[in-house]
CSV table of C-alpha atoms in Angstrom, one decimal:
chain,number,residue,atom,x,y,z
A,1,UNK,CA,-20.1,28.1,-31.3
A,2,UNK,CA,-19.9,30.9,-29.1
A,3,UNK,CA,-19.5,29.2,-25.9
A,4,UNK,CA,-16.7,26.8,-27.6
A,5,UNK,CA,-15.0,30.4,-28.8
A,6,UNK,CA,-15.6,31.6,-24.6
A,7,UNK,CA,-14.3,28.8,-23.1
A,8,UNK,CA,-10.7,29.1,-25.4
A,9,UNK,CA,-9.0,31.1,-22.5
A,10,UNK,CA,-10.1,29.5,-19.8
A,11,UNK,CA,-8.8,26.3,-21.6
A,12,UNK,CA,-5.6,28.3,-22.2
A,13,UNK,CA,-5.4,29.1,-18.6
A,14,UNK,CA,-5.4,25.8,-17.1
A,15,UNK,CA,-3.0,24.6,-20.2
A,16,UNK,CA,-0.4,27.4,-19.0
A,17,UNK,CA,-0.8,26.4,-15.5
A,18,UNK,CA,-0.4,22.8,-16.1
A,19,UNK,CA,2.7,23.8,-17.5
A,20,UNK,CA,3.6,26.1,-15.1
A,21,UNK,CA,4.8,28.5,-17.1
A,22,UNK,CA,2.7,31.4,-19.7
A,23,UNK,CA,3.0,30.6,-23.5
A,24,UNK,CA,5.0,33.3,-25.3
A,25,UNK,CA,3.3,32.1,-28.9
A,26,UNK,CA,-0.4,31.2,-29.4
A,27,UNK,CA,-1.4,27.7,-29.5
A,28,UNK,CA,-1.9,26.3,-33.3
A,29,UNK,CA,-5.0,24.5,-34.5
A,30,UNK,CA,-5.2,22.5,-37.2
A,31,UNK,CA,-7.2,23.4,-39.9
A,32,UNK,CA,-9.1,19.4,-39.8
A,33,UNK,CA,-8.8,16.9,-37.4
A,34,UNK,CA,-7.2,13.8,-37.9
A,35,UNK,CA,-9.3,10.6,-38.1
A,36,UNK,CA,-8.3,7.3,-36.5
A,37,UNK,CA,-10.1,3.9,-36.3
A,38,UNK,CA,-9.4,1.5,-33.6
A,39,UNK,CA,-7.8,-1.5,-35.0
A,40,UNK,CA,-9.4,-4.8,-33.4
A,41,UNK,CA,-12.8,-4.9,-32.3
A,42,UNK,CA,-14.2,-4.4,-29.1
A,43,UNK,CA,-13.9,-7.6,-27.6
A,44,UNK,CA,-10.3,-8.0,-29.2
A,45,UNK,CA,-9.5,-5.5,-27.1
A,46,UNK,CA,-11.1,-6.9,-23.8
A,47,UNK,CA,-9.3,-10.2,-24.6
A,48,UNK,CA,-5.8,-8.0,-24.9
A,49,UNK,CA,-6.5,-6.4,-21.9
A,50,UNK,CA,-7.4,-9.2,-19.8
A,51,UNK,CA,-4.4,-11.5,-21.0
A,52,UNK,CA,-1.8,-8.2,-20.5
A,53,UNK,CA,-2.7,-6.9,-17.5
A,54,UNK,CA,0.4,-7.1,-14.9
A,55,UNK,CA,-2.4,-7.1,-11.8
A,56,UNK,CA,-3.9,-10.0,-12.8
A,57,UNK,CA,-1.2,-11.8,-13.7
A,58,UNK,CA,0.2,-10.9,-9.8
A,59,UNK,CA,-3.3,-12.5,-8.3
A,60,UNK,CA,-2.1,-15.5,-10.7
A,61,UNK,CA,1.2,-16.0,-8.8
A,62,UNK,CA,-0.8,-15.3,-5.4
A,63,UNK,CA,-3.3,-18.1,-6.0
A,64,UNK,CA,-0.6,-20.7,-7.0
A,65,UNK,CA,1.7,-19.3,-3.9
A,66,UNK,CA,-1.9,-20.1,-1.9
A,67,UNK,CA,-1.7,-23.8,-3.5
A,68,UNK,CA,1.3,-25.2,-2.8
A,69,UNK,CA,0.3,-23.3,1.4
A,70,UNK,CA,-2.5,-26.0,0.7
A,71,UNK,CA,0.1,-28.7,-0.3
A,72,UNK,CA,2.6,-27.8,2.6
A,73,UNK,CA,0.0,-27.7,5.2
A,74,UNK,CA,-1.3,-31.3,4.1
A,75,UNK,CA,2.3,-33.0,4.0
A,76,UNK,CA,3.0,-31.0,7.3
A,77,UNK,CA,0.0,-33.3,8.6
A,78,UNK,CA,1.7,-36.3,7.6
A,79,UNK,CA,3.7,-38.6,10.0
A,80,UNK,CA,7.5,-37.9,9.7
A,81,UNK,CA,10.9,-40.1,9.8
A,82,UNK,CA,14.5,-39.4,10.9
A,83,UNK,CA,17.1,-41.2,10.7
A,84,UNK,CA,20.9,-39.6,11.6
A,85,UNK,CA,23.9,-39.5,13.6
A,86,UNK,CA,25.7,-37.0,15.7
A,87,UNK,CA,29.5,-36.0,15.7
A,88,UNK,CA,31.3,-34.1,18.7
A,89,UNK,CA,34.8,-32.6,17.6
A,90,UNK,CA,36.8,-32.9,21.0
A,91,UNK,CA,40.0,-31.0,21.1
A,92,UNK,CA,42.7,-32.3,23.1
A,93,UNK,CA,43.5,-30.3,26.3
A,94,UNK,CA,47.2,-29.4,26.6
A,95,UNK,CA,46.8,-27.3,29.8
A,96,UNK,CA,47.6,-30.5,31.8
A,97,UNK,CA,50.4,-32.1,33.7
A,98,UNK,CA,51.6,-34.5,31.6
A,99,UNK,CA,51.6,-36.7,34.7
A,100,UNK,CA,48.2,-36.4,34.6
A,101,UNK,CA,47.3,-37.4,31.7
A,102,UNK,CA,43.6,-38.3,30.4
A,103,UNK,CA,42.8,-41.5,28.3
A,104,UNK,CA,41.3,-40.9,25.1
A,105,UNK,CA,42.4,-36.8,25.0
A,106,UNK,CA,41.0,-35.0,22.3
A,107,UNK,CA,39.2,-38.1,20.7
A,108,UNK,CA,35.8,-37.2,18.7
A,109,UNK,CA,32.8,-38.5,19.5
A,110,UNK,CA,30.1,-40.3,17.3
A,111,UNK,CA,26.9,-41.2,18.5
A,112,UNK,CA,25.3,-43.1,15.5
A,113,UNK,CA,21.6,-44.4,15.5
A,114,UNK,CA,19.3,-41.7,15.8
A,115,UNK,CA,16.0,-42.7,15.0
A,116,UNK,CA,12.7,-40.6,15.2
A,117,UNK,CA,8.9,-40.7,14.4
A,118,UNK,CA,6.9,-37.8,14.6
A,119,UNK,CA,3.1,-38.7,14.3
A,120,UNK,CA,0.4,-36.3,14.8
A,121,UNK,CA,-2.1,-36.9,17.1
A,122,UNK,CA,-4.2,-33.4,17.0
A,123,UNK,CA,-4.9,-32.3,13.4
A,124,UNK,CA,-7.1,-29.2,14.1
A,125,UNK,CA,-3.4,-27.3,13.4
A,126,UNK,CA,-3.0,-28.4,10.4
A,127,UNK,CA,-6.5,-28.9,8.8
A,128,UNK,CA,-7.0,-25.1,10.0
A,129,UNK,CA,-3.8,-24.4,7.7
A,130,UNK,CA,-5.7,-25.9,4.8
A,131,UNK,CA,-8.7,-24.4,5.6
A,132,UNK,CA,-6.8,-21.1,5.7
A,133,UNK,CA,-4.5,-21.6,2.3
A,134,UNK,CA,-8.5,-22.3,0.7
A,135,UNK,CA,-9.8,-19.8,2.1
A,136,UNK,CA,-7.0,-17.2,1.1
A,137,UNK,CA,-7.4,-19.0,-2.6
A,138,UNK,CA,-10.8,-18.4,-3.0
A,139,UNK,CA,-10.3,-14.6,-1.8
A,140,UNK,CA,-7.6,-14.2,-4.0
A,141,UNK,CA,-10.0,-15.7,-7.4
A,142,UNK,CA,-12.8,-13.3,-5.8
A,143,UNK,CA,-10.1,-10.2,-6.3
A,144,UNK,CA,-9.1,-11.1,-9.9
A,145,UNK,CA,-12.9,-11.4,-10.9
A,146,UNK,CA,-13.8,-8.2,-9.6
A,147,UNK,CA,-10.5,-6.6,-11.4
A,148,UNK,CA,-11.3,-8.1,-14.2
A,149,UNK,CA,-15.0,-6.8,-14.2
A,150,UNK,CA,-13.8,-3.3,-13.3
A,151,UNK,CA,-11.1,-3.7,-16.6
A,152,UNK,CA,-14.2,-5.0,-18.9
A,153,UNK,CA,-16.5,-1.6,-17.3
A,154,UNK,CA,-13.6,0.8,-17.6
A,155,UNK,CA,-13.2,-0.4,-21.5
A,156,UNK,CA,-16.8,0.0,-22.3
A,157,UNK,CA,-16.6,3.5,-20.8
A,158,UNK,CA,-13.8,4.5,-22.9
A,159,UNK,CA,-15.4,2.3,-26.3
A,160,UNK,CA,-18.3,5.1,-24.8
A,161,UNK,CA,-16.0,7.8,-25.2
A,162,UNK,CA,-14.6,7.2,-28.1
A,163,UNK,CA,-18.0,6.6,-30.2
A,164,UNK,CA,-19.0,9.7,-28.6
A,165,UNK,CA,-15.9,11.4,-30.2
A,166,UNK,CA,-16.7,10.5,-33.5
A,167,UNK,CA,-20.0,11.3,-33.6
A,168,UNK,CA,-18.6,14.8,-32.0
A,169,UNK,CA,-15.8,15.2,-34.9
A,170,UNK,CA,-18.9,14.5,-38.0
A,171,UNK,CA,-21.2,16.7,-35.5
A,172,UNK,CA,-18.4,19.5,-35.9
């Protein structure tokens, strides 16, 4: 009791300086202290935390981002078809001599059948981009374990802490 009653100003101290400013009044303390339970059980509130948690739900959107990598990189590897035309605008120059005049002046130009097939040969591109958008998936599922393991240790500390407090309050 006499250390708690000792430690008062230095408390006080650190309270002023945190508000960087000295108290003109003394602090009040209630007379009891207040008693609240926690409303859902531990593992409520593991489940709560786990489904709420804004950084897991980014390395969500990462490893489906890292998915469709894996889906572009195998349609990427796929043979390709084209199929087009090609249109020239020609404008008609009037800088001439009229005596000199050129046949089809200022006529557009259309080049129709384009065809193409791109097939490819070497694969070690490609499959390395699949290998990569895997690999970067599996890193990704490794980070949102080991947040979600830190989340689950960082509850029990506080469920710790709190239990602790009770017992402190009745102790008191």
């Amino acid at each position: 009791l006499a250390y708690l009653k000792d430690s008062r100003i230095p408390l006080l101290t650190e309270f002023e300086e945190l508000l960087n400013e000295e108290l003109q009044e003394p602090l009040g303390f209630p007379d009891s202290l207040w008693e609240e339970q926690l409303l859902n059980e531990k593992s409520i509130l593991l489940e709560m935390i786990l489904a709420e948690n804004p950084r897991l739900e980014q390395l969500e959107h990462q490893a489906r981002s890292f998915e469709e990598q894996l889906t572009v990189a195998k349609k990427m590897g796929l043979p390709s078809f084209t199929l087009g035309g090609t249109y020239t605008n020609i404008a008609s120059r009037t800088d001439l001599d009229p005596a000199m005049a050129l046949p089809d002046n200022g006529q557009d130009a259309f080049i129709f059948p384009q065809v193409g097939i791109r097939v490819p040969l070497y694969r070690n591109k490609y499959k390395a981009m699949r290998q990569e958008a895997i690999l970067q998936q599996e890193a990704v599922q490794l980070k949102k374990e080991n947040l979600e393991n830190e989340l689950e240790t960082k509850l029990e500390q506080l469920y710790r802490d709190y239990v602790d407090a009770v017992r402190n309050v009745e102790l008191y």
